[in-house]
């Protein structure tokens, strides 16, 4: 694995991961010149070549030519960026349609609850588990209210729905299938800090689980955020958050702040897909369909205060929210821990407020 594989939790991404674009799609859609410009843009962020400006013109400081070149660069880059975004969307939709066809006859089971005593062994075996009642209901209610208000107070929601360029907005991360989906960074204060203290205090189910998994070592947070899925949001392609490594780099806890039923797009997990063999098959076009057809599927249907804990190598996807009313918004408070037993380089760009440092030792 390349050690810097981006993470994209559930609606994930919480980082900069983007769907791959098929070369055949590019060649069918674009002329040779446009394709060359697009590839340059993807590699450098610009399709403008400064070598096109004559040295004498640069030395003389010809303002007219400079302005013309700058204007041309800006226009071309905007066109190329729009094209790239459309093609990525086409690739995303094509992948979804194909996966839905492969999975058409699959029975979707429910992710079953495990006892704290069995949690560590089942997490190691299956790559995902569910534990009931890890967060008090009053803290769920307070956190949910604050998240909804914070989203309302920001201009991110309206810009996201318009397709605006908001990926640089401080406090929000990128997600798969981002329309009507939001990944909002949370501060370690107020109800969120209280919630973490409730879930990770000494003797709690999560504290005992991670003490076992991490062999008594404390862990730093890689992410602390809220995953929000509104009515009308589409499902996501099936993906892992990190490529295969011998040791899991990360573990993510998805905490339900309200009851989540099947219509609200619960996360779909594929247990026992965190192995090298499965990743090899998933990454190979010839074997991917058979893998998906043969895999077991578990829906993360959670009650308020329940948590799903996932090994970052496990295949999963965020489901489509097909509920018909605004109050059916799905909100998950989630946090990701860096496995202190992992010796590689952690993925970059987790959904964490820049400069924020949190450790399980604080709780």
Coordinates of C-alpha atoms in Angstrom, one line a residue:
X1 CA 0.0 0.0 0.0
X2 CA 1.1 3.6 -0.6
X3 CA 1.2 4.8 3.0
X4 CA -0.5 8.1 2.2
X5 CA -3.8 6.6 1.0
X6 CA -6.5 9.2 1.7
X7 CA -9.3 8.3 4.1
X8 CA -12.9 8.6 3.1
X9 CA -15.1 7.6 6.0
X10 CA -18.6 6.4 5.1
X11 CA -19.7 9.6 3.3
X12 CA -16.0 10.1 4.2
X13 CA -14.2 11.6 3.1
X14 CA -13.5 13.3 4.9
X15 CA -10.4 13.8 2.8
X16 CA -9.5 14.4 -0.7
X17 CA -10.2 11.0 -2.2
X18 CA -11.9 11.2 -5.6
X19 CA -13.4 8.6 -7.9
X20 CA -11.1 7.3 -10.6
X21 CA -11.8 8.4 -14.2
X22 CA -11.8 5.7 -16.8
X23 CA -9.3 6.5 -19.6
X24 CA -11.8 5.2 -22.2
X25 CA -14.4 7.7 -20.9
X26 CA -11.9 10.5 -21.3
X27 CA -11.0 9.5 -24.9
X28 CA -14.6 9.2 -25.9
X29 CA -15.6 12.6 -24.4
X30 CA -12.7 14.8 -25.3
X31 CA -10.6 15.9 -28.3
X32 CA -6.9 15.2 -28.2
X33 CA -6.0 18.8 -27.4
X34 CA -8.6 19.0 -24.6
X35 CA -7.5 15.7 -23.2
X36 CA -3.9 16.9 -23.0
X37 CA -5.0 20.1 -21.2
X38 CA -7.1 18.1 -18.8
X39 CA -4.3 15.7 -18.0
X40 CA -1.9 18.6 -17.4
X41 CA -4.6 20.3 -15.1
X42 CA -4.9 17.1 -13.1
X43 CA -1.2 16.9 -12.6
X44 CA -0.4 20.6 -11.9
X45 CA -3.6 22.3 -11.2
X46 CA -3.2 24.5 -14.3
X47 CA -3.4 24.2 -18.0
X48 CA -1.3 27.4 -18.6
X49 CA 2.3 27.1 -19.5
X50 CA 4.4 30.0 -18.4
X51 CA 7.0 29.1 -21.1
X52 CA 4.6 30.5 -23.6
X53 CA 5.4 34.0 -22.5
X54 CA 8.5 35.4 -24.2
X55 CA 11.4 36.3 -21.9
X56 CA 11.6 39.8 -23.3
X57 CA 8.0 40.4 -22.7
X58 CA 8.4 39.2 -19.1
X59 CA 11.5 41.4 -18.6
X60 CA 9.8 44.5 -20.1
X61 CA 6.8 43.9 -17.8
X62 CA 4.2 44.1 -20.6
X63 CA 1.1 44.5 -18.5
X64 CA -1.3 44.0 -21.4
X65 CA 0.1 40.6 -22.3
X66 CA 0.4 39.5 -18.7
X67 CA -3.3 40.4 -18.1
X68 CA -4.4 38.6 -21.2
X69 CA -2.4 35.5 -20.3
X70 CA -3.8 35.6 -16.7
X71 CA -7.3 36.0 -18.0
X72 CA -6.8 33.2 -20.4
X73 CA -5.4 31.0 -17.7
X74 CA -8.3 31.7 -15.4
X75 CA -10.9 31.0 -18.0
X76 CA -9.2 27.8 -19.2
X77 CA -8.7 26.5 -15.7
X78 CA -12.3 27.1 -14.8
X79 CA -13.5 25.2 -18.0
X80 CA -11.1 22.3 -17.3
X81 CA -12.1 22.1 -13.6
X82 CA -15.8 22.0 -14.6
X83 CA -15.1 19.2 -17.1
X84 CA -13.1 17.3 -14.6
X85 CA -15.9 17.6 -12.0
X86 CA -18.5 16.4 -14.5
X87 CA -16.4 13.4 -15.6
X88 CA -15.7 12.4 -12.0
X89 CA -19.5 12.5 -11.4
X90 CA -20.0 10.4 -14.5
X91 CA -17.4 7.9 -13.2
X92 CA -19.1 7.8 -9.8
X93 CA -22.6 7.2 -11.3
X94 CA -21.3 4.6 -13.6
X95 CA -19.6 2.7 -10.7
X96 CA -22.8 2.9 -8.7
X97 CA -25.0 1.6 -11.5
X98 CA -22.7 -1.3 -12.1
X99 CA -22.5 -2.2 -8.4
X100 CA -26.2 -2.0 -8.0
X101 CA -26.6 -4.4 -10.9
X102 CA -24.1 -6.9 -9.4
X103 CA -25.8 -6.6 -6.0
X104 CA -29.4 -6.8 -7.3
X105 CA -30.3 -10.2 -5.8
X106 CA -28.3 -9.8 -2.6
X107 CA -30.0 -10.0 0.8
X108 CA -29.1 -7.1 3.1
X109 CA -28.7 -8.3 6.7
X110 CA -28.6 -6.0 9.7
X111 CA -25.4 -5.4 11.6
X112 CA -26.0 -7.3 14.9
X113 CA -25.0 -6.1 18.3
X114 CA -22.1 -7.6 20.1
X115 CA -21.3 -7.8 23.8
X116 CA -18.3 -5.8 25.1
X117 CA -16.7 -9.1 26.1
X118 CA -16.7 -10.3 22.5
X119 CA -16.1 -6.9 20.8
X120 CA -12.3 -7.1 20.3
X121 CA -12.2 -10.6 18.9
X122 CA -15.2 -10.0 16.5
X123 CA -13.7 -6.7 15.4
X124 CA -10.5 -8.5 14.5
X125 CA -12.4 -11.2 12.6
X126 CA -15.1 -9.2 10.9
X127 CA -13.6 -5.7 10.6
X128 CA -16.8 -4.1 11.8
X129 CA -19.0 -4.5 15.0
X130 CA -21.9 -2.8 16.7
X131 CA -22.2 -1.9 20.4
X132 CA -25.5 -0.6 21.8
X133 CA -25.9 2.4 24.1
X134 CA -22.5 3.9 24.3
X135 CA -23.7 7.5 24.4
X136 CA -26.4 8.9 26.7
X137 CA -29.5 10.1 25.0
X138 CA -29.4 13.6 26.4
X139 CA -25.9 14.1 25.0
X140 CA -27.2 12.7 21.6
X141 CA -30.0 15.3 21.6
X142 CA -27.8 18.2 22.6
X143 CA -25.1 17.3 20.0
X144 CA -27.7 16.8 17.3
X145 CA -29.3 20.2 17.9
X146 CA -25.9 21.9 17.9
X147 CA -24.8 20.2 14.7
X148 CA -28.0 21.1 12.9
X149 CA -27.7 24.7 14.0
X150 CA -24.1 25.0 13.0
X151 CA -24.9 23.7 9.5
X152 CA -27.7 26.2 9.3
X153 CA -25.5 29.0 10.4
X154 CA -22.9 28.2 7.7
X155 CA -23.2 29.0 4.0
X156 CA -21.9 25.5 3.2
X157 CA -25.2 23.8 2.8
X158 CA -26.6 26.2 0.2
X159 CA -23.4 26.4 -1.7
X160 CA -23.0 22.6 -1.7
X161 CA -26.6 22.1 -3.1
X162 CA -25.8 24.6 -5.9
X163 CA -22.6 22.7 -6.8
X164 CA -20.4 25.6 -5.6
X165 CA -16.7 25.2 -4.9
X166 CA -16.6 24.9 -1.1
X167 CA -14.0 22.3 -0.5
X168 CA -11.7 24.8 1.0
X169 CA -14.3 25.9 3.6
X170 CA -12.7 25.6 7.0
X171 CA -14.6 23.1 9.0
X172 CA -15.9 20.9 6.2
X173 CA -14.4 17.9 4.4
X174 CA -14.9 16.3 1.0
X175 CA -17.2 13.3 0.7
X176 CA -18.2 10.7 -1.9
X177 CA -21.4 11.6 -3.6
X178 CA -21.4 15.0 -2.0
X179 CA -24.8 16.3 -3.0
X180 CA -26.9 16.6 0.1
X181 CA -24.0 15.2 2.1
X182 CA -21.8 17.1 4.6
X183 CA -18.8 16.2 6.6
X184 CA -18.6 18.9 9.3
X185 CA -15.6 19.1 11.6
X186 CA -16.4 19.3 15.3
X187 CA -14.4 21.0 18.1
X188 CA -13.4 19.2 21.2
X189 CA -15.6 21.4 23.4
X190 CA -19.1 21.7 24.8
X191 CA -21.4 18.7 24.1
X192 CA -18.9 17.1 21.8
X193 CA -16.3 16.9 24.5
X194 CA -18.9 15.7 27.0
X195 CA -19.9 13.0 24.5
X196 CA -16.3 11.8 24.0
X197 CA -15.8 11.7 27.8
X198 CA -19.0 9.7 28.2
X199 CA -17.9 7.2 25.5
X200 CA -14.2 6.9 26.3
X201 CA -14.1 7.2 30.1
X202 CA -12.4 4.5 32.1
X203 CA -14.5 1.3 32.3
X204 CA -16.7 2.2 29.3
X205 CA -17.3 -0.3 26.6
X206 CA -15.3 1.7 24.0
X207 CA -12.5 2.4 26.4
X208 CA -12.1 -1.3 27.3
X209 CA -12.3 -2.3 23.6
X210 CA -9.5 0.1 22.5
X211 CA -7.4 -0.8 25.5
X212 CA -7.5 -4.4 24.2
X213 CA -7.1 -3.6 20.5
X214 CA -4.2 -1.1 21.2
X215 CA -2.6 -3.3 23.8
X216 CA -2.9 -0.8 26.6
X217 CA -1.6 2.2 24.6
X218 CA -3.4 5.5 24.1
X219 CA -4.3 6.7 20.6
X220 CA -4.5 10.1 18.9
X221 CA -7.5 11.2 17.0
X222 CA -7.3 11.3 13.3
X223 CA -10.8 12.7 12.9
X224 CA -13.6 14.2 14.9
X225 CA -16.6 15.2 12.7
X226 CA -20.3 14.8 11.9
X227 CA -21.5 12.9 8.8
X228 CA -24.8 14.4 7.6
X229 CA -27.0 12.9 4.9
X230 CA -30.2 14.7 3.9
X231 CA -33.2 13.3 2.1
X232 CA -32.4 12.7 -1.6
X233 CA -28.7 12.0 -1.1
X234 CA -27.5 9.2 -3.3
X235 CA -25.7 6.0 -2.3
X236 CA -21.9 5.8 -2.6
X237 CA -19.5 3.4 -4.4
X238 CA -18.3 0.6 -2.2
X239 CA -14.8 1.4 -0.9
X240 CA -12.3 1.0 2.0
X241 CA -11.0 4.0 3.8
X242 CA -7.4 2.8 3.5
X243 CA -5.7 0.2 1.3
X244 CA -4.6 -3.1 2.7
X245 CA -1.8 -3.2 5.2
X246 CA -0.9 -6.0 7.6
X247 CA -2.1 -3.8 10.6
X248 CA -5.1 -1.5 10.5
X249 CA -3.9 2.1 10.5
X250 CA -7.2 3.5 11.8
X251 CA -10.4 2.6 13.5
X252 CA -13.6 4.7 13.1
X253 CA -16.6 4.9 15.5
X254 CA -19.9 6.0 13.9
X255 CA -22.3 7.1 16.7
X256 CA -26.0 7.6 15.9
X257 CA -27.5 10.8 17.3
X258 CA -31.0 9.6 16.4
X259 CA -32.7 6.4 15.5
X260 CA -31.5 5.4 12.0
X261 CA -33.8 3.2 9.9
X262 CA -33.3 1.7 6.4
X263 CA -34.9 4.7 4.6
X264 CA -32.3 7.1 6.0
X265 CA -29.4 5.5 4.2
X266 CA -27.6 3.6 6.9
X267 CA -23.9 2.7 6.2
X268 CA -23.6 -0.6 4.3
X269 CA -20.7 -2.8 5.7
X270 CA -19.1 -5.8 4.1
X271 CA -17.7 -7.9 7.0
X272 CA -14.5 -9.8 6.6
X273 CA -13.3 -7.7 3.7
X274 CA -10.2 -6.2 5.4
X275 CA -7.8 -8.9 4.1
X276 CA -5.2 -8.7 1.4
X277 CA -7.0 -11.3 -0.7
X278 CA -10.3 -9.2 -0.7
X279 CA -8.5 -6.0 -1.5
X280 CA -6.6 -7.6 -4.4
X281 CA -9.9 -8.9 -5.8
X282 CA -11.6 -5.6 -5.3
X283 CA -8.9 -3.7 -7.1
X284 CA -8.9 -6.1 -10.1
X285 CA -11.7 -5.5 -12.6
X286 CA -11.8 -9.2 -13.6
X287 CA -12.6 -10.3 -10.0
X288 CA -14.4 -7.4 -8.4
X289 CA -17.8 -8.4 -9.6
X290 CA -17.5 -11.9 -8.3
X291 CA -16.2 -10.5 -4.9
X292 CA -19.2 -8.2 -4.6
X293 CA -21.7 -10.9 -5.6
X294 CA -20.2 -13.4 -3.1
X295 CA -19.8 -10.9 -0.1
X296 CA -22.1 -10.6 2.9
X297 CA -23.8 -7.2 3.4
X298 CA -24.8 -5.7 6.7
X299 CA -26.8 -2.5 7.2
X300 CA -25.7 -0.2 10.1
X301 CA -29.2 0.3 11.4
X302 CA -28.6 2.0 14.7
X303 CA -30.7 3.3 17.6
X304 CA -29.9 6.6 19.3
X305 CA -26.6 6.2 21.2
X306 CA -25.5 3.0 19.4
X307 CA -22.1 2.8 17.6
X308 CA -20.6 0.9 14.7
X309 CA -16.8 0.5 14.9
X310 CA -15.0 -0.2 11.7
X311 CA -11.5 -1.2 10.7
X312 CA -10.4 1.3 8.0
X313 CA -9.6 -1.5 5.6
X314 CA -13.2 -2.8 5.6
X315 CA -15.3 -2.3 2.5
X316 CA -18.4 -0.1 3.0
X317 CA -20.6 2.6 1.5
X318 CA -23.0 5.3 2.7
X319 CA -26.6 4.4 1.6
X320 CA -29.1 6.6 -0.2
X321 CA -31.4 8.6 2.0
X322 CA -34.8 8.0 0.4
X323 CA -36.9 9.4 3.3
X324 CA -39.3 12.1 2.2
X325 CA -39.2 14.6 5.0
X326 CA -36.4 17.0 6.2
X327 CA -36.6 15.7 9.8
X328 CA -35.3 12.3 8.4
X329 CA -31.8 13.8 8.1
X330 CA -29.2 11.2 9.2
X331 CA -26.5 12.6 11.5
X332 CA -23.6 10.5 12.8
X333 CA -21.1 11.9 15.2
X334 CA -17.9 10.1 14.3
X335 CA -14.3 9.9 15.4
X336 CA -11.3 8.0 14.0
X337 CA -8.4 6.8 16.1
X338 CA -4.8 6.2 14.9
X339 CA -3.7 2.7 15.8
X340 CA -0.6 3.1 17.9
X341 CA 0.5 -0.4 16.8
X342 CA 0.7 0.6 13.2
X343 CA 4.3 1.4 12.1
X344 CA 3.6 3.0 8.8
X345 CA 2.7 6.5 7.8
X346 CA -0.9 7.5 8.6
X347 CA -3.2 8.7 5.9
X348 CA -3.2 12.5 5.6
X349 CA -6.1 15.0 5.6
X350 CA -8.4 13.5 8.2
X351 CA -11.6 15.4 9.1
X352 CA -10.2 17.2 12.0
X353 CA -10.0 20.9 12.8
X354 CA -6.5 22.1 11.8
X355 CA -4.2 22.2 14.9
X356 CA -6.6 20.2 17.1
X357 CA -4.8 17.4 19.0
X358 CA -6.8 14.9 21.1
X359 CA -5.7 11.6 22.7
X360 CA -7.7 8.9 24.4
X361 CA -5.4 9.5 27.4
X362 CA -7.4 12.6 28.1
X363 CA -10.4 10.6 29.0

